[in-house]
CSV table of C-alpha atoms in Angstrom, one decimal:
chain,number,residue,atom,x,y,z
A,1,MET,CA,73.4,-221.2,-124.0
A,2,GLU,CA,70.8,-218.8,-123.9
A,3,SER,CA,70.5,-215.0,-122.6
A,4,ASP,CA,68.3,-212.7,-121.3
A,5,ASP,CA,68.5,-209.8,-123.0
A,6,THR,CA,71.4,-209.2,-126.2
A,7,ALA,CA,71.7,-206.0,-128.1
A,8,VAL,CA,72.7,-205.9,-131.8
A,9,LEU,CA,74.0,-202.7,-132.9
A,10,ILE,CA,75.2,-202.5,-137.2
A,11,GLY,CA,76.8,-200.0,-138.4
A,12,VAL,CA,78.2,-199.4,-141.1
A,13,SER,CA,80.3,-196.4,-143.0
A,14,ARG,CA,82.6,-197.9,-145.5
A,15,TYR,CA,81.3,-199.2,-149.1
A,16,GLN,CA,83.2,-200.3,-152.2
A,17,ASP,CA,80.9,-199.4,-154.3
A,18,PRO,CA,80.8,-196.0,-155.7
A,19,SER,CA,77.4,-195.2,-156.2
A,20,LEU,CA,77.5,-195.3,-152.1
A,21,PRO,CA,79.3,-192.8,-150.6
A,22,ASP,CA,81.0,-193.4,-146.7
A,23,VAL,CA,78.9,-192.4,-144.0
A,24,PRO,CA,81.7,-191.4,-141.5
A,25,ALA,CA,78.6,-190.0,-139.2
A,26,ALA,CA,77.3,-194.1,-139.2
A,27,LEU,CA,80.4,-194.8,-136.8
A,28,ASN,CA,80.3,-192.3,-134.7
A,29,SER,CA,76.5,-193.0,-134.4
A,30,LEU,CA,77.2,-197.1,-133.7
A,31,HIS,CA,80.1,-196.2,-131.1
A,32,ALA,CA,77.3,-193.5,-129.0
A,33,MET,CA,75.0,-196.1,-129.3
A,34,HIS,CA,77.1,-198.7,-128.2
A,35,ARG,CA,77.9,-195.6,-124.8
A,36,LEU,CA,74.3,-195.2,-124.4
A,37,LEU,CA,73.0,-198.7,-124.0
A,38,THR,CA,76.0,-199.9,-121.5
A,39,ASP,CA,75.7,-196.6,-119.3
A,40,PRO,CA,74.5,-197.6,-115.8
A,41,ASP,CA,73.3,-194.3,-115.0
A,42,LEU,CA,71.2,-194.3,-118.6
A,43,GLY,CA,69.9,-197.7,-120.4
A,44,GLY,CA,72.2,-200.0,-117.6
A,45,TRP,CA,72.5,-202.6,-120.2
A,46,SER,CA,75.3,-205.1,-119.8
A,47,GLU,CA,79.0,-205.1,-121.7
A,48,GLU,CA,78.7,-208.5,-122.1
A,49,ARG,CA,74.6,-209.2,-123.9
A,50,VAL,CA,75.9,-205.9,-126.4
A,51,PHE,CA,77.5,-207.2,-129.5
A,52,VAL,CA,78.6,-204.9,-132.5
A,53,LEU,CA,78.9,-205.4,-135.6
A,54,GLU,CA,81.7,-202.4,-137.0
A,55,ASP,CA,81.6,-202.2,-140.5
A,56,PRO,CA,80.9,-205.8,-142.1
A,57,VAL,CA,81.2,-206.5,-145.3
A,58,GLY,CA,79.4,-209.3,-146.4
A,59,ALA,CA,75.3,-209.4,-145.8
A,60,ALA,CA,75.5,-213.3,-144.8
A,61,GLU,CA,78.4,-212.7,-142.0
A,62,SER,CA,75.7,-210.1,-140.5
A,63,ALA,CA,72.6,-211.7,-141.0
A,64,LEU,CA,74.0,-215.2,-140.0
A,65,ARG,CA,75.6,-213.6,-136.4
A,66,LEU,CA,71.9,-212.0,-135.9
A,67,HIS,CA,70.3,-215.0,-136.8
A,68,ARG,CA,72.4,-217.1,-134.2
A,69,LEU,CA,72.2,-214.6,-131.4
A,70,ALA,CA,67.8,-214.3,-131.3
A,71,GLU,CA,67.8,-217.7,-131.1
A,72,GLU,CA,69.7,-217.5,-128.3
A,73,THR,CA,67.9,-214.8,-126.8
A,74,THR,CA,64.5,-215.1,-124.0
A,75,GLY,CA,64.0,-211.4,-122.9
A,76,THR,CA,64.9,-208.7,-124.8
A,77,LEU,CA,66.6,-208.2,-128.1
A,78,LEU,CA,67.5,-205.2,-129.7
A,79,LEU,CA,68.3,-204.6,-133.3
A,80,TYR,CA,70.1,-201.4,-134.1
A,81,PHE,CA,71.4,-200.8,-138.0
A,82,VAL,CA,72.9,-197.3,-139.1
A,83,GLY,CA,74.1,-196.8,-142.9
A,84,HIS,CA,72.5,-196.4,-146.1
A,85,GLY,CA,69.5,-198.2,-146.9
A,86,THR,CA,67.8,-199.3,-149.9
A,87,VAL,CA,65.6,-201.2,-152.2
A,88,THR,CA,65.3,-204.0,-154.4
A,89,ARG,CA,63.1,-204.4,-157.3
A,90,THR,CA,60.0,-205.6,-156.0
A,91,GLY,CA,60.3,-202.2,-153.4
A,92,GLU,CA,61.6,-204.3,-150.4
A,93,LEU,CA,64.2,-202.8,-148.6
A,94,CYS,CA,68.0,-203.4,-148.0
A,95,LEU,CA,70.5,-203.0,-145.5
A,96,ALA,CA,73.8,-201.4,-147.1
A,97,THR,CA,77.0,-204.0,-146.3
A,98,GLY,CA,80.5,-203.0,-147.0
A,99,ASP,CA,80.0,-205.3,-150.1
A,100,THR,CA,76.1,-204.1,-151.0
A,101,GLN,CA,76.2,-203.4,-155.2
A,102,ILE,CA,73.6,-200.9,-156.1
A,103,ARG,CA,72.2,-202.6,-159.0
A,104,TYR,CA,71.9,-205.8,-157.0
A,105,PRO,CA,70.5,-205.0,-154.0
A,106,ASP,CA,68.9,-208.7,-153.2
A,107,LEU,CA,71.8,-210.9,-154.4
A,108,THR,CA,74.2,-208.7,-152.0
A,109,GLY,CA,72.7,-206.6,-149.5
A,110,LEU,CA,71.1,-207.0,-146.3
A,111,GLU,CA,67.0,-207.6,-146.6
A,112,TYR,CA,65.5,-207.0,-144.5
A,113,ASP,CA,63.4,-209.9,-144.5
A,114,LYS,CA,65.8,-211.8,-142.9
A,115,VAL,CA,66.2,-209.7,-140.4
A,116,ARG,CA,62.4,-210.0,-139.9
A,117,GLY,CA,63.2,-214.1,-140.3
A,118,ALA,CA,65.2,-213.3,-137.0
A,119,LEU,CA,62.7,-211.5,-134.8
A,120,LEU,CA,60.2,-213.7,-135.8
A,121,GLU,CA,62.2,-217.1,-134.9
A,122,SER,CA,63.8,-215.7,-131.8
A,123,PRO,CA,61.9,-216.5,-128.3
A,124,ALA,CA,62.5,-213.2,-127.2
A,125,GLN,CA,59.7,-211.4,-125.3
A,126,VAL,CA,60.1,-208.2,-126.3
A,127,LYS,CA,61.9,-207.1,-129.7
A,128,LEU,CA,62.9,-203.6,-130.9
A,129,ALA,CA,64.1,-202.7,-134.0
A,130,ILE,CA,65.5,-199.0,-134.2
A,131,LEU,CA,66.9,-198.1,-138.4
A,132,ASP,CA,69.0,-195.5,-139.3
A,133,CYS,CA,69.5,-196.0,-142.6
A,134,CYS,CA,67.1,-194.6,-145.6
A,135,TYR,CA,63.5,-195.8,-147.0
A,136,ALA,CA,63.8,-197.3,-143.5
A,137,GLY,CA,59.7,-196.5,-143.5
A,138,ARG,CA,59.7,-198.8,-145.7
A,139,ALA,CA,60.1,-201.6,-143.0
A,140,ILE,CA,56.9,-200.7,-141.5
A,141,ARG,CA,54.7,-199.0,-144.3
A,142,GLY,CA,55.7,-201.0,-147.4
A,143,LEU,CA,55.4,-199.1,-150.9
A,144,ALA,CA,52.6,-196.6,-151.6
A,145,GLY,CA,49.6,-198.2,-153.2
A,146,SER,CA,50.6,-201.5,-152.8
A,147,GLU,CA,49.6,-204.2,-150.4
A,148,LYS,CA,52.7,-206.6,-151.2
A,149,ASP,CA,55.4,-204.9,-149.6
A,150,HIS,CA,53.9,-204.5,-145.9
A,151,LEU,CA,57.5,-205.7,-144.6
A,152,ALA,CA,56.8,-205.1,-141.4
A,153,GLU,CA,53.9,-207.1,-141.0
A,154,VAL,CA,56.5,-208.4,-138.8
A,155,THR,CA,55.2,-205.8,-135.6
A,156,ASP,CA,52.1,-208.3,-136.3
A,157,ILE,CA,54.7,-210.4,-133.9
A,158,HIS,CA,52.9,-210.2,-130.4
A,159,GLY,CA,55.9,-207.6,-128.5
A,160,VAL,CA,58.0,-205.9,-131.8
A,161,TYR,CA,58.0,-202.3,-131.9
A,162,THR,CA,59.8,-200.8,-134.9
A,163,LEU,CA,61.4,-197.1,-135.3
A,164,THR,CA,62.2,-196.0,-138.6
A,165,ALA,CA,64.6,-192.3,-139.4
A,166,ALA,CA,62.8,-191.5,-142.4
A,167,ASP,CA,60.5,-192.6,-145.1
A,168,ARG,CA,62.5,-192.3,-148.5
A,169,THR,CA,66.4,-189.8,-147.6
A,170,ALA,CA,67.7,-189.7,-144.3
A,171,HIS,CA,70.2,-186.9,-142.7
A,172,VAL,CA,73.9,-186.8,-141.9
A,173,PRO,CA,75.1,-183.9,-140.9
A,174,PRO,CA,78.0,-181.7,-143.6
A,175,ASP,CA,80.9,-182.5,-141.6
A,176,GLN,CA,80.4,-185.8,-140.5
A,177,THR,CA,83.8,-185.7,-138.6
A,178,ALA,CA,83.1,-186.3,-135.2
A,179,ALA,CA,78.8,-185.6,-135.8
A,180,CYS,CA,75.9,-188.3,-135.5
A,181,THR,CA,73.5,-189.2,-138.2
A,182,SER,CA,71.1,-186.7,-136.9
A,183,PHE,CA,68.2,-189.1,-136.4
A,184,THR,CA,70.1,-191.4,-134.2
A,185,GLY,CA,71.8,-187.9,-132.5
A,186,VAL,CA,68.7,-187.2,-132.0
A,187,PHE,CA,67.3,-189.2,-130.4
A,188,LEU,CA,70.7,-189.9,-128.4
A,189,ASP,CA,70.2,-185.9,-127.5
A,190,VAL,CA,66.4,-187.3,-126.1
A,191,VAL,CA,67.3,-189.5,-123.7
A,192,ARG,CA,70.5,-188.2,-122.5
A,193,GLU,CA,68.5,-184.9,-121.8
A,194,GLY,CA,65.5,-186.9,-120.4
A,195,ILE,CA,62.2,-185.8,-120.9
A,196,PRO,CA,60.7,-183.0,-117.5
A,197,GLY,CA,57.8,-184.2,-116.5
A,198,ALA,CA,57.8,-188.0,-117.9
A,199,PRO,CA,57.9,-191.2,-115.3
A,200,ARG,CA,62.1,-191.6,-113.3
A,201,VAL,CA,62.0,-194.4,-116.6
A,202,LEU,CA,61.3,-193.0,-120.3
A,203,ALA,CA,59.2,-196.0,-121.9
A,204,LEU,CA,59.7,-195.8,-125.9
A,205,SER,CA,56.1,-194.0,-125.7
A,206,ASP,CA,57.7,-191.1,-123.6
A,207,ILE,CA,60.7,-191.0,-125.7
A,208,TYR,CA,59.2,-191.0,-129.6
A,209,PRO,CA,57.1,-188.4,-129.2
A,210,GLU,CA,59.7,-186.1,-128.0
A,211,LEU,CA,62.0,-187.1,-131.3
A,212,LYS,CA,59.6,-186.0,-133.6
A,213,ARG,CA,58.7,-183.0,-132.3
A,214,ALA,CA,63.0,-182.3,-132.1
A,215,LEU,CA,63.3,-183.7,-135.6
A,216,LYS,CA,60.3,-181.7,-137.1
A,217,THR,CA,61.6,-178.5,-135.6
A,218,ARG,CA,64.8,-178.7,-136.8
A,219,GLY,CA,63.6,-179.3,-139.9
A,220,LEU,CA,65.0,-183.4,-140.3
A,221,PRO,CA,63.0,-186.3,-142.1
A,222,GLU,CA,60.9,-187.7,-139.6
A,223,PRO,CA,60.9,-191.0,-137.6
A,224,ASN,CA,57.9,-193.2,-137.5
A,225,GLN,CA,57.4,-195.5,-135.3
A,226,ARG,CA,55.1,-199.3,-134.8
A,227,GLY,CA,54.3,-201.5,-131.8
A,228,THR,CA,52.0,-202.6,-129.5
A,229,ASP,CA,50.9,-201.1,-126.9
A,230,THR,CA,52.5,-203.3,-124.4
A,231,VAL,CA,56.0,-203.4,-126.2
A,232,LYS,CA,55.5,-199.2,-126.1
A,233,ALA,CA,55.8,-199.3,-122.5
A,234,TYR,CA,59.3,-201.2,-122.8
A,235,PRO,CA,61.3,-199.1,-120.5
A,236,PHE,CA,64.3,-197.8,-122.5
A,237,SER,CA,66.0,-195.8,-120.0
A,238,ARG,CA,66.5,-193.6,-117.1
A,239,ASN,CA,64.6,-190.5,-117.3
A,240,VAL,CA,67.5,-187.9,-115.7
A,241,ALA,CA,65.1,-185.3,-116.1
A,242,TYR,CA,62.9,-186.5,-113.4
A,243,ALA,CA,62.3,-184.2,-110.6
A,244,GLY,CA,62.0,-187.3,-107.9
A,245,GLY,CA,65.7,-188.2,-109.3
A,246,GLU,CA,65.8,-192.3,-107.8
A,247,GLY,CA,67.7,-194.5,-109.7
A,248,PHE,CA,67.3,-196.8,-112.8
A,249,ARG,CA,65.7,-199.8,-111.1
A,250,LEU,CA,61.8,-199.5,-111.0
A,251,VAL,CA,60.2,-199.2,-107.9
A,252,PRO,CA,58.1,-202.7,-107.4
A,253,GLN,CA,54.5,-200.7,-108.9
A,254,GLU,CA,55.8,-199.7,-111.8
A,255,ARG,CA,58.1,-202.6,-112.0
A,256,VAL,CA,54.9,-204.9,-111.7
A,257,ASP,CA,52.9,-202.9,-113.9
A,258,PHE,CA,55.1,-203.1,-116.6
A,259,PHE,CA,55.3,-206.7,-116.3
A,260,PHE,CA,52.1,-207.3,-116.3
A,261,LYS,CA,50.9,-205.7,-119.0
A,262,ILE,CA,53.5,-207.5,-120.8
A,263,LEU,CA,52.3,-210.8,-119.8
A,264,ALA,CA,48.7,-209.7,-120.2
A,265,ALA,CA,49.2,-209.7,-123.6
A,266,GLN,CA,51.3,-213.1,-124.3
A,267,PRO,CA,48.1,-215.1,-126.7
A,268,ARG,CA,46.5,-217.4,-124.9
A,269,HIS,CA,46.3,-221.3,-124.9
A,270,ALA,CA,44.0,-223.9,-124.0
A,271,LEU,CA,45.4,-226.0,-120.9
A,272,THR,CA,45.5,-229.5,-122.7
A,273,ALA,CA,48.2,-232.2,-122.4
A,274,VAL,CA,49.5,-231.4,-125.7
A,275,ASN,CA,50.4,-227.6,-124.9
A,276,LEU,CA,52.1,-228.0,-121.9
A,277,GLU,CA,54.2,-231.2,-123.6
A,278,ASN,CA,55.0,-228.3,-126.5
A,279,LEU,CA,56.0,-226.0,-123.0
A,280,SER,CA,59.5,-226.0,-123.1
A,281,ASP,CA,60.5,-226.5,-119.6
A,282,TRP,CA,61.5,-222.3,-118.1
A,283,PRO,CA,60.8,-220.2,-115.4
A,284,GLY,CA,58.8,-217.7,-115.3
A,285,VAL,CA,55.4,-216.4,-114.3
A,286,TYR,CA,51.7,-217.1,-116.0
A,287,LEU,CA,47.7,-216.1,-115.8
A,288,LEU,CA,45.3,-219.0,-115.2
A,289,HIS,CA,42.2,-218.1,-117.6
A,290,GLN,CA,38.7,-219.3,-117.1
A,291,GLY,CA,35.7,-218.6,-119.6
A,292,ARG,CA,34.9,-219.5,-122.8
A,293,ASN,CA,34.6,-216.0,-124.6
A,294,ASP,CA,37.2,-213.4,-125.2
A,295,ALA,CA,37.7,-211.8,-122.0
A,296,PRO,CA,37.7,-215.2,-119.5
A,297,GLU,CA,38.4,-214.4,-116.1
A,298,ILE,CA,41.7,-214.9,-114.8
A,299,VAL,CA,41.4,-216.8,-111.8
A,300,TYR,CA,45.5,-217.7,-110.7
A,301,VAL,CA,48.2,-215.8,-111.2
A,302,GLY,CA,51.1,-218.1,-110.9
A,303,LYS,CA,55.6,-218.2,-111.2
A,304,GLY,CA,57.8,-221.3,-111.4
A,305,ASP,CA,60.7,-220.6,-110.2
A,306,ARG,CA,61.9,-223.5,-112.5
A,307,SER,CA,59.7,-224.6,-114.7
A,308,ILE,CA,56.4,-222.9,-115.6
A,309,ALA,CA,55.0,-226.2,-117.6
A,310,ALA,CA,55.0,-228.5,-114.7
A,311,ARG,CA,53.5,-225.9,-112.4
A,312,LEU,CA,50.5,-226.0,-114.9
A,313,ARG,CA,50.7,-229.9,-115.1
A,314,ASP,CA,50.2,-229.7,-111.5
A,315,HIS,CA,46.8,-227.6,-112.3
A,316,LEU,CA,45.5,-229.1,-115.4
A,317,ARG,CA,45.7,-232.2,-112.7
A,318,LYS,CA,44.3,-230.8,-110.4
A,319,ILE,CA,41.7,-229.5,-111.9
A,320,ASP,CA,40.6,-232.4,-114.2
A,321,GLY,CA,40.3,-234.2,-110.6
A,322,ARG,CA,37.6,-231.6,-109.9
A,323,CYS,CA,33.6,-231.3,-109.3
A,324,HIS,CA,32.1,-228.6,-111.1
A,325,LEU,CA,34.8,-227.5,-113.2
A,326,ASP,CA,34.7,-228.1,-117.1
A,327,LEU,CA,38.6,-229.0,-118.9
A,328,ASP,CA,38.0,-226.8,-121.5
A,329,GLU,CA,37.1,-223.2,-120.1
A,330,PHE,CA,40.6,-222.7,-118.7
A,331,SER,CA,43.8,-221.3,-120.7
A,332,PHE,CA,46.9,-219.6,-119.7
A,333,ASN,CA,49.4,-217.0,-120.8
A,334,TYR,CA,53.1,-217.2,-119.5
A,335,LEU,CA,56.6,-214.9,-119.6
A,336,LYS,CA,59.1,-216.7,-119.6
A,337,LEU,CA,61.6,-215.0,-116.9
A,338,ASP,CA,65.3,-216.0,-116.1
A,339,ASP,CA,65.7,-213.6,-113.3
A,340,ASP,CA,65.0,-213.0,-109.7
A,341,LEU,CA,61.4,-214.0,-109.4
A,342,ASP,CA,60.2,-212.6,-106.5
A,343,TYR,CA,61.9,-209.0,-107.7
A,344,VAL,CA,61.1,-208.9,-111.5
A,345,ALA,CA,56.9,-210.3,-110.7
A,346,PRO,CA,56.6,-211.3,-107.3
A,347,GLU,CA,53.3,-212.8,-106.8
A,348,ARG,CA,52.2,-211.0,-104.3
A,349,LEU,CA,52.1,-208.2,-105.9
A,350,MET,CA,50.7,-208.9,-109.3
A,351,ILE,CA,47.8,-210.3,-107.1
A,352,SER,CA,47.4,-206.8,-105.8
A,353,ARG,CA,47.3,-204.6,-108.4
A,354,LEU,CA,45.1,-206.6,-110.1
A,355,HIS,CA,42.9,-205.8,-106.9
A,356,ASP,CA,43.2,-202.4,-107.6
A,357,GLN,CA,41.6,-202.8,-110.8
A,358,GLY,CA,38.8,-205.2,-109.6
A,359,LEU,CA,40.2,-208.1,-111.3
A,360,SER,CA,41.1,-209.8,-108.3
A,361,PRO,CA,42.4,-213.7,-109.2
A,362,ALA,CA,39.5,-216.0,-106.8
A,363,TRP,CA,42.5,-219.1,-106.4
A,364,ASN,CA,44.9,-217.3,-104.9
A,365,HIS,CA,45.6,-217.4,-101.2
A,366,ASN,CA,42.8,-220.3,-101.2
A,367,GLY,CA,44.8,-223.8,-101.4
A,368,PHE,CA,44.7,-223.9,-105.3
A,369,GLY,CA,48.2,-224.1,-105.8
A,370,ASN,CA,48.8,-225.7,-102.6
A,371,ARG,CA,50.5,-229.3,-102.9
A,372,ASP,CA,49.9,-232.2,-99.9
A,373,SER,CA,50.2,-230.5,-97.0
A,374,GLY,CA,50.4,-233.4,-95.4
A,375,ARG,CA,49.3,-235.7,-92.1
A,376,MET,CA,49.2,-232.7,-89.9
A,377,ARG,CA,47.1,-230.6,-91.6
A,378,ASP,CA,44.3,-233.3,-92.8
A,379,THR,CA,42.2,-232.7,-89.5
A,380,ILE,CA,41.8,-228.7,-89.8
A,381,ARG,CA,38.6,-227.7,-90.6
A,382,ILE,CA,38.7,-225.5,-94.5
A,383,ASP,CA,36.8,-222.2,-95.2
A,384,SER,CA,34.1,-222.3,-97.2
A,385,GLY,CA,35.8,-220.2,-99.6
A,386,ASN,CA,38.7,-222.6,-100.4
A,387,PHE,CA,39.3,-224.6,-103.2
A,388,ASP,CA,38.7,-227.7,-101.9
A,389,ALA,CA,35.3,-226.4,-100.8
A,390,LEU,CA,34.5,-224.9,-103.6
A,391,TYR,CA,35.8,-227.3,-106.3
A,392,PRO,CA,35.7,-231.0,-104.1
A,393,ILE,CA,37.7,-234.5,-105.6
A,394,ASP,CA,35.4,-236.1,-108.6
A,395,LEU,CA,35.0,-239.7,-107.0
A,396,THR,CA,32.9,-240.7,-110.2
A,397,ARG,CA,36.0,-240.3,-112.5
A,398,PRO,CA,36.8,-243.5,-114.2
A,399,LEU,CA,40.3,-244.6,-114.1
A,400,ARG,CA,39.4,-246.8,-117.0
A,401,THR,CA,36.7,-247.1,-119.5
A,402,ASP,CA,37.1,-250.9,-120.2
A,403,GLY,CA,40.1,-253.8,-119.3
A,404,PRO,CA,40.3,-257.0,-118.1
A,405,ALA,CA,39.4,-258.7,-114.6
A,406,LEU,CA,43.1,-258.2,-112.7
A,407,ASP,CA,44.0,-260.1,-109.6
A,408,LEU,CA,46.3,-257.4,-107.5
A,409,THR,CA,47.5,-257.1,-104.0
A,410,ALA,CA,46.1,-254.2,-102.3
A,411,HIS,CA,49.9,-252.5,-102.3
A,412,GLU,CA,49.5,-253.0,-106.3
A,413,LEU,CA,46.2,-251.8,-106.6
A,414,ALA,CA,47.5,-248.3,-104.1
A,415,LEU,CA,49.7,-247.7,-105.7
A,416,HIS,CA,48.3,-247.4,-109.2
A,417,LEU,CA,45.8,-245.3,-107.4
A,418,LYS,CA,48.4,-242.9,-106.2
A,419,THR,CA,49.7,-243.2,-109.4
A,420,GLU,CA,46.4,-242.5,-112.2
A,421,LEU,CA,44.4,-240.2,-109.6
A,422,PRO,CA,44.4,-236.9,-110.0
A,423,TYR,CA,44.5,-235.5,-106.9
A,424,VAL,CA,46.7,-236.4,-103.5
A,425,PHE,CA,45.8,-240.5,-102.7
A,426,ARG,CA,48.3,-240.9,-99.9
A,427,PHE,CA,48.1,-244.1,-97.7
A,428,GLU,CA,49.9,-245.8,-94.5
A,429,HIS,CA,52.9,-248.2,-95.7
A,430,ARG,CA,52.1,-251.6,-93.7
A,431,ARG,CA,53.7,-253.7,-96.6
A,432,ASP,CA,53.3,-256.8,-94.8
A,433,ALA,CA,49.1,-256.0,-94.3
A,434,LEU,CA,48.7,-254.7,-97.8
A,435,ASP,CA,51.1,-257.6,-100.2
A,436,SER,CA,49.0,-260.7,-98.2
A,437,THR,CA,46.0,-258.8,-99.0
A,438,ARG,CA,44.5,-260.2,-103.1
A,439,LEU,CA,41.3,-258.4,-104.4
A,440,THR,CA,39.9,-258.9,-108.0
A,441,VAL,CA,39.5,-255.9,-110.1
A,442,PRO,CA,36.3,-257.0,-111.9
A,443,GLU,CA,36.7,-256.2,-115.7
A,444,GLY,CA,34.7,-253.1,-117.7
A,445,PRO,CA,35.0,-249.3,-115.8
A,446,LEU,CA,36.6,-248.2,-113.0
A,447,PRO,CA,35.4,-245.5,-111.2
A,448,ALA,CA,37.3,-244.1,-108.5
A,449,ASP,CA,35.0,-244.7,-105.6
A,450,ARG,CA,34.6,-248.4,-107.1
A,451,ALA,CA,38.2,-248.8,-106.6
A,452,PHE,CA,38.1,-247.8,-102.9
A,453,ARG,CA,34.8,-250.3,-102.4
A,454,LEU,CA,37.5,-252.8,-103.7
A,455,LEU,CA,40.2,-251.6,-101.6
A,456,ALA,CA,38.0,-251.2,-98.7
A,457,ALA,CA,36.2,-254.5,-98.5
A,458,ALA,CA,39.7,-256.5,-99.3
A,459,LEU,CA,41.2,-255.0,-96.1
A,460,GLY,CA,38.8,-255.3,-93.6
A,461,ASP,CA,37.2,-252.5,-91.2
A,462,GLN,CA,40.4,-252.6,-89.3
A,463,TRP,CA,41.1,-250.1,-92.3
A,464,GLN,CA,39.6,-246.9,-92.9
A,465,ILE,CA,40.0,-245.0,-96.5
A,466,SER,CA,38.5,-240.9,-95.7
A,467,ALA,CA,37.8,-239.3,-98.5
A,468,LEU,CA,37.9,-236.1,-97.8
A,469,MET,CA,37.0,-232.9,-99.8
A,470,GLY,CA,40.8,-232.2,-101.7
A,471,ARG,CA,42.7,-236.4,-101.4
A,472,VAL,CA,42.2,-239.1,-99.7
A,473,LEU,CA,43.9,-240.8,-97.0
A,474,MET,CA,43.7,-244.4,-96.2
A,475,TYR,CA,45.6,-245.8,-92.8
A,476,LEU,CA,45.4,-248.6,-90.6
A,477,GLU,CA,42.9,-246.8,-88.1
A,478,GLN,CA,38.6,-246.7,-87.0
A,479,ARG,CA,36.4,-244.4,-86.9
A,480,ARG,CA,38.7,-241.2,-87.4
A,481,ARG,CA,36.3,-237.9,-88.2
A,482,TYR,CA,38.3,-235.5,-89.8
A,483,PRO,CA,36.3,-231.8,-90.7
A,484,SER,CA,36.5,-232.2,-94.4
A,485,ALA,CA,35.3,-235.6,-94.9
A,486,VAL,CA,33.5,-236.3,-97.7
A,487,ARG,CA,32.6,-240.3,-97.5
A,488,TYR,CA,34.6,-242.6,-95.3
A,489,TYR,CA,35.2,-246.4,-96.8
A,490,ALA,CA,35.3,-249.3,-94.3
A,491,GLY,CA,35.6,-253.5,-94.9
A,492,GLU,CA,31.9,-253.3,-96.9
A,493,GLU,CA,30.1,-249.8,-95.0
A,494,VAL,CA,30.3,-246.8,-96.9
A,495,SER,CA,28.8,-243.7,-95.2
A,496,ASP,CA,29.3,-240.4,-97.1
A,497,VAL,CA,28.9,-237.4,-94.3
A,498,ILE,CA,28.9,-233.7,-94.4
A,499,PRO,CA,32.4,-232.1,-94.2
A,500,ASP,CA,32.5,-229.1,-91.3
A,501,CYS,CA,33.7,-225.5,-93.0
A,502,HIS,CA,34.3,-222.5,-91.8
A,503,THR,CA,31.5,-220.2,-93.1
A,504,LEU,CA,32.8,-217.0,-94.1
A,505,THR,CA,31.6,-213.7,-93.6
A,506,PRO,CA,31.3,-210.6,-95.4
């Protein structure tokens, strides 16, 4: 069963190898981190989504548990490890579990490469790793002078943040009876005390400078971090020192700014049928881009309450059937959110924030996202800035590029058009008339316009096919006029008209 957020906390305080002394402070740190995360006034994590692995004996057990939980996480994945860290012969960081042997860490410990694999394979959008152990800095920088050992190239994956306690030896206080390790202890102090002058919610980018300053002031090993600018903005905890004193939940502007930063930094994908087939059904938000350069224009901000893929398939189909648009220019990025989408990422506020930045998406509120508006809207005059007015349907679009001659009923051809056309084709279901009328589709290419001509000629002038700027109608009616029509078909007669639109004024 998939879940939004998962925190995996691993603490090892007891070791079988006498070369690895026990670390009672690790257990204290593990429990203290758990309390901080689940405190409703600080971390706000659900108890059910915080998994504590206390004194695991075997590395395989920990690796397997981590991988399984990571595979099920789609929102935020947090890994915290506290205990001994050692180095393999090839210079790789290895997290020591209860039965790790110092001489054979790669065979008996939890190699960081396995942690890296869990993060790589997880569908989580935000991935955080906090390592409180000796040599943890190697998860970021690798061995000095060696380009092979940059173990935290995992942080090149979008949305991963790594915070480490020390490049070499981590520090624990002399009396570990009730104390935490020095790194975790100071980290907890910073979060619990809050940061005056910082926002009401502490991002990782707020916490790290204070953590580094406090450790340096006390003469303790300095931490390291690595991550994209986006993930550093992850809201880790409420700021108890915030002067306004508002609650943990982000106010709308901050919430939208955070999610938009995350969303905008996701990798872009070409808007193709193949890419959408590979996109699993999941609710979330997305951006539609137009342009071939590295900074294409955002033309639409959307959400899929049930399926992002389904919404994007609708968009691909709509764009593909329009004049003046090149499907090769379009791309999208997305963010999965199994949550109340109206709360976490309301379209209205996201569009407003883009407008404030001078990047107002042109296709929001202009009819692009609308489906068939129904018979009552067919006679409405539309604005000249409406999507249908700017990009009318393409009547020259081929339904097939070649094929044999076909003998069909009018009803069979109408149903085929309804299925194959990338825009709405709505017709009156007069089965007696449509089933009794037969026609021949000649061999060779069949553009949409040719199909409508064949249908109209077969049905006679009692029927009218009306091609509007955004859809095509076929009804048993004569000489009815629609403001947004561009072409009429009635019997053998075909007439082009100029649509009547409202002109937008600046």
